[in-house]
C-alpha atoms as one frame of an Amber mdcrd trajectory, in Angstrom:
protein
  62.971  11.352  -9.337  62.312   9.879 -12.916  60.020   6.130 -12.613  59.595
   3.915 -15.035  55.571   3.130 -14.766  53.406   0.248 -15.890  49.592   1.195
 -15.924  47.100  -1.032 -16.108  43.790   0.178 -16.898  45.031   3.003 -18.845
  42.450   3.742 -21.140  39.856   4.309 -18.692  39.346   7.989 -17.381  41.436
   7.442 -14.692  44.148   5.715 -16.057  44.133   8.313 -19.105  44.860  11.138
 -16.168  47.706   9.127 -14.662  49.549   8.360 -17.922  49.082  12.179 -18.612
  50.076  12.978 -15.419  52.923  10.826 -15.043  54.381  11.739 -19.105  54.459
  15.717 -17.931  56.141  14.976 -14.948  58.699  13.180 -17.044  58.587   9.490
 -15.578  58.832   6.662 -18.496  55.303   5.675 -18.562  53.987   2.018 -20.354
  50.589   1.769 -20.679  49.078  -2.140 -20.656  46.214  -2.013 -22.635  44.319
  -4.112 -24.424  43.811  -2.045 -27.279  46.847  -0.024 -28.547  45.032   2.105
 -30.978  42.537   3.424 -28.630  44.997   4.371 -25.963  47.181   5.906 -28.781
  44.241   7.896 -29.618  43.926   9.150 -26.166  46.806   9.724 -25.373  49.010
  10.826 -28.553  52.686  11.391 -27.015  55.796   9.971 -28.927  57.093   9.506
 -25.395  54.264   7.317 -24.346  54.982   3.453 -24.501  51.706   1.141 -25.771
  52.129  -2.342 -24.857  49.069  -4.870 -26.006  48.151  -7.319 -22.632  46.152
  -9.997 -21.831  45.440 -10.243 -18.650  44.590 -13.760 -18.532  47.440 -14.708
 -16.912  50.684 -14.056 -15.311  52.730 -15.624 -18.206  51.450 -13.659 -20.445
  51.625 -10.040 -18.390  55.246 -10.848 -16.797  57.319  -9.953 -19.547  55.629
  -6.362 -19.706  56.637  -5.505 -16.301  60.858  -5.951 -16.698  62.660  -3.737
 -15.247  59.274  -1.176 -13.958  60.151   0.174 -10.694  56.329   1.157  -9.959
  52.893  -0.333 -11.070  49.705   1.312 -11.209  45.966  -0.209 -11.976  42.947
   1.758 -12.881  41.564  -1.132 -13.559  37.495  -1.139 -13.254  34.823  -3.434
 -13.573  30.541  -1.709 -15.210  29.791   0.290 -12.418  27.362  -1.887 -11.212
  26.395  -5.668 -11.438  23.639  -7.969 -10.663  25.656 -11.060 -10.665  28.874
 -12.025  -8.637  32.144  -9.934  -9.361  35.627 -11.369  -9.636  37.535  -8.801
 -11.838  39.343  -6.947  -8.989  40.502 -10.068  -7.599  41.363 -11.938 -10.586
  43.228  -9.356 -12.573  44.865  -8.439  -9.121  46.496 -12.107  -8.385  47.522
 -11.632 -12.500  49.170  -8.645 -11.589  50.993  -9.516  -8.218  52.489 -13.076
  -9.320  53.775 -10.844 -12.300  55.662  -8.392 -10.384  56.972 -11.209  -8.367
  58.585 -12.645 -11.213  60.001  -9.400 -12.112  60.814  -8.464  -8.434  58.799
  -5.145  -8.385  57.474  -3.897  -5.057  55.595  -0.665  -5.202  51.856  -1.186
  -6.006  49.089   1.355  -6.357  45.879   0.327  -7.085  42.086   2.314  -7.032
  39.371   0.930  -5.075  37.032   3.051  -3.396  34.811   4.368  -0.223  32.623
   1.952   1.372  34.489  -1.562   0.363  33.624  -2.756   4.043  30.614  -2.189
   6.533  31.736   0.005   9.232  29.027   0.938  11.923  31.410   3.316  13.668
  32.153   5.269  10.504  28.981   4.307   8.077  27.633   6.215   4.813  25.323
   8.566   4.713  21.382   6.531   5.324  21.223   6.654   1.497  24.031   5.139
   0.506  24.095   2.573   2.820  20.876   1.345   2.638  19.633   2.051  -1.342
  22.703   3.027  -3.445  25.374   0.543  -2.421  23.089  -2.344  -2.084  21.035
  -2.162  -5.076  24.149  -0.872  -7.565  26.980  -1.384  -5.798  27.157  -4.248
  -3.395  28.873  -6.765  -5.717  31.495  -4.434  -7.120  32.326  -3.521  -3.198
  32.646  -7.149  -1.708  35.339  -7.831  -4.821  37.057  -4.469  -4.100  37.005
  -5.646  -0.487  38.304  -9.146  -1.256  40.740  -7.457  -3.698  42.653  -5.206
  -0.529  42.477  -8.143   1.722  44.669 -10.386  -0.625  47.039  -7.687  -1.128
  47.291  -7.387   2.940  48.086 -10.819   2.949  51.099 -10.046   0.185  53.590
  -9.112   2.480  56.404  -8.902  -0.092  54.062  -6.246  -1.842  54.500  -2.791
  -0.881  51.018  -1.850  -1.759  48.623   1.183  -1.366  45.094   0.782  -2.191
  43.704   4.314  -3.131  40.308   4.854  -2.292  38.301   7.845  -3.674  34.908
   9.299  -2.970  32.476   9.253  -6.263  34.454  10.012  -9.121  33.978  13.184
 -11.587  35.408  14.498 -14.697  37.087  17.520 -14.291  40.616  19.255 -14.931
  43.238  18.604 -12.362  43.128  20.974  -9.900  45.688  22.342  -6.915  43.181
  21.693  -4.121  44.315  20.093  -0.317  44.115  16.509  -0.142  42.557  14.784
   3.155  43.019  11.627   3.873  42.234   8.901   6.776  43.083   5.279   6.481
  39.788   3.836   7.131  36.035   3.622   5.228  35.761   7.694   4.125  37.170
  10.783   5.284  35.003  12.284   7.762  36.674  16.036   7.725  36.451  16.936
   4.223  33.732  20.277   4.149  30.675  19.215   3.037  32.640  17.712  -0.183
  30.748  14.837  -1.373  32.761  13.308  -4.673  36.496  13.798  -6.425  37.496
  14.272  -9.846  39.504  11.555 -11.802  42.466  13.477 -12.398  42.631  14.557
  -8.674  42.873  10.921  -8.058  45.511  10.358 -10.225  47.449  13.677  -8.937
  47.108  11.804  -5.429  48.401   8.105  -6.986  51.639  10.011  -8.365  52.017
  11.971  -5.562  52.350   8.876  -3.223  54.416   6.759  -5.049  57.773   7.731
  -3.440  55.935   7.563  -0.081  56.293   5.467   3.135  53.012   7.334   4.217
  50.596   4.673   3.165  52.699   1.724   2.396  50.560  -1.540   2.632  47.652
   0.461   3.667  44.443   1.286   2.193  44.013   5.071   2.563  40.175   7.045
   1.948  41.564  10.545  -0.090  38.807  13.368  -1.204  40.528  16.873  -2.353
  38.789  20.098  -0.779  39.785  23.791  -1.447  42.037  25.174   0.077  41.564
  27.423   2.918  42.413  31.202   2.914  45.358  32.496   4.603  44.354  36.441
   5.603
């Protein structure tokens, strides 16, 4: 079934895969950008619709979203900070009184692994204890924040998408695993996911009750062989 899409964040590598994505499997795609020429330049399909934003506030993004039946953010803060993050939160609240106003629903969104401490399903000793809280910690809390105020949207029909380490990387036809929770404990020794897998998975749940106001842990791993 043909969607009309608005992504946010669709210049990063992420949202460049879902607006590529999205345009071959024929859905009317707007990408909310801040800067039309870049995303023109990575993206160069007559079919594509470029629409200049400023996220600031709702005012200003609501008229972008009439008449969208779907909404997707790849939205990203640096990939790390040593001073307090807001971005997820702030652009998210932008975002959500906008689709109000327009009446739209269906949310996706991209955080990631790890956005809460859980001692019954933790990281690897590593990441726990050096990665996430000397690069990470900040961006983590505001992811966290971030899927608790959409939990408390109850008019949103959200899903909050969250991947393993991201990679470049074509897209690929691998089995996705999922559990609704921190990670994904059975995924085969596979430690990170490419960007465009993520944005195969985004698409693919759109039209899905599966994970409706939930925030679901996804990593891709081959296939295995049928004899």
């Amino acid at each position: 079934m043909t969607m009309r899409l608005a992504v946010f964040g669709a210049t990063g590598p992420t949202g460049v895969e879902v607006v590529q994505q999205a345009l071959a499997q024929g859905h009317d795609v707007t990408a909310l950008v801040r800067d039309p020429d870049k995303m023109a330049g990575l993206v160069p399909n007559k079919e594509l619709k470029i629409e200049k934003i400023d996220l600031s506030s709702a005012d200003t993004v609501e008229p972008h979203l009439q008449d969208k039946d779907v909404v997707l953010s790849c939205l990203g803060s640096s990939t790390w900070s040593w001073s307090a993050v807001s971005f997820y939160t702030d652009s998210m609240k932008v975002i959500v009184t906008a689709m109000r106003k327009n009446k739209v629903k269906r949310l996706l969104c991209v955080t990631s692994w790890y956005t809460e401490d859980d001692p019954s399903n933790p990281p690897p000793f590593l990441i726990r204890w050096v990665f996430i809280p000397i690069f990470l910690a900040r961006i983590l809390y505001n992811m966290a924040q971030m899927e608790q105020y959409l939990q408390g949207c109850e008019d949103i029909n959200f899903t909050a998408v969250r991947p393993p380490m991201l990679t470049m990387g074509p897209v690929t036809d691998m089995e996705f695993r999922t559990e609704e929770g921190q990670q994904v404990r059975d995924r085969e020794g596979v430690g990170g996911m490419c960007r465009a897998d993520v944005a195969r998975f985004m698409l693919s749940t759109m039209s899905s009750e599966d994970w409706v106001r939930k925030c679901v842990a996804v990593i891709a791993v081959p296939k295995k062989k049928t004899s």
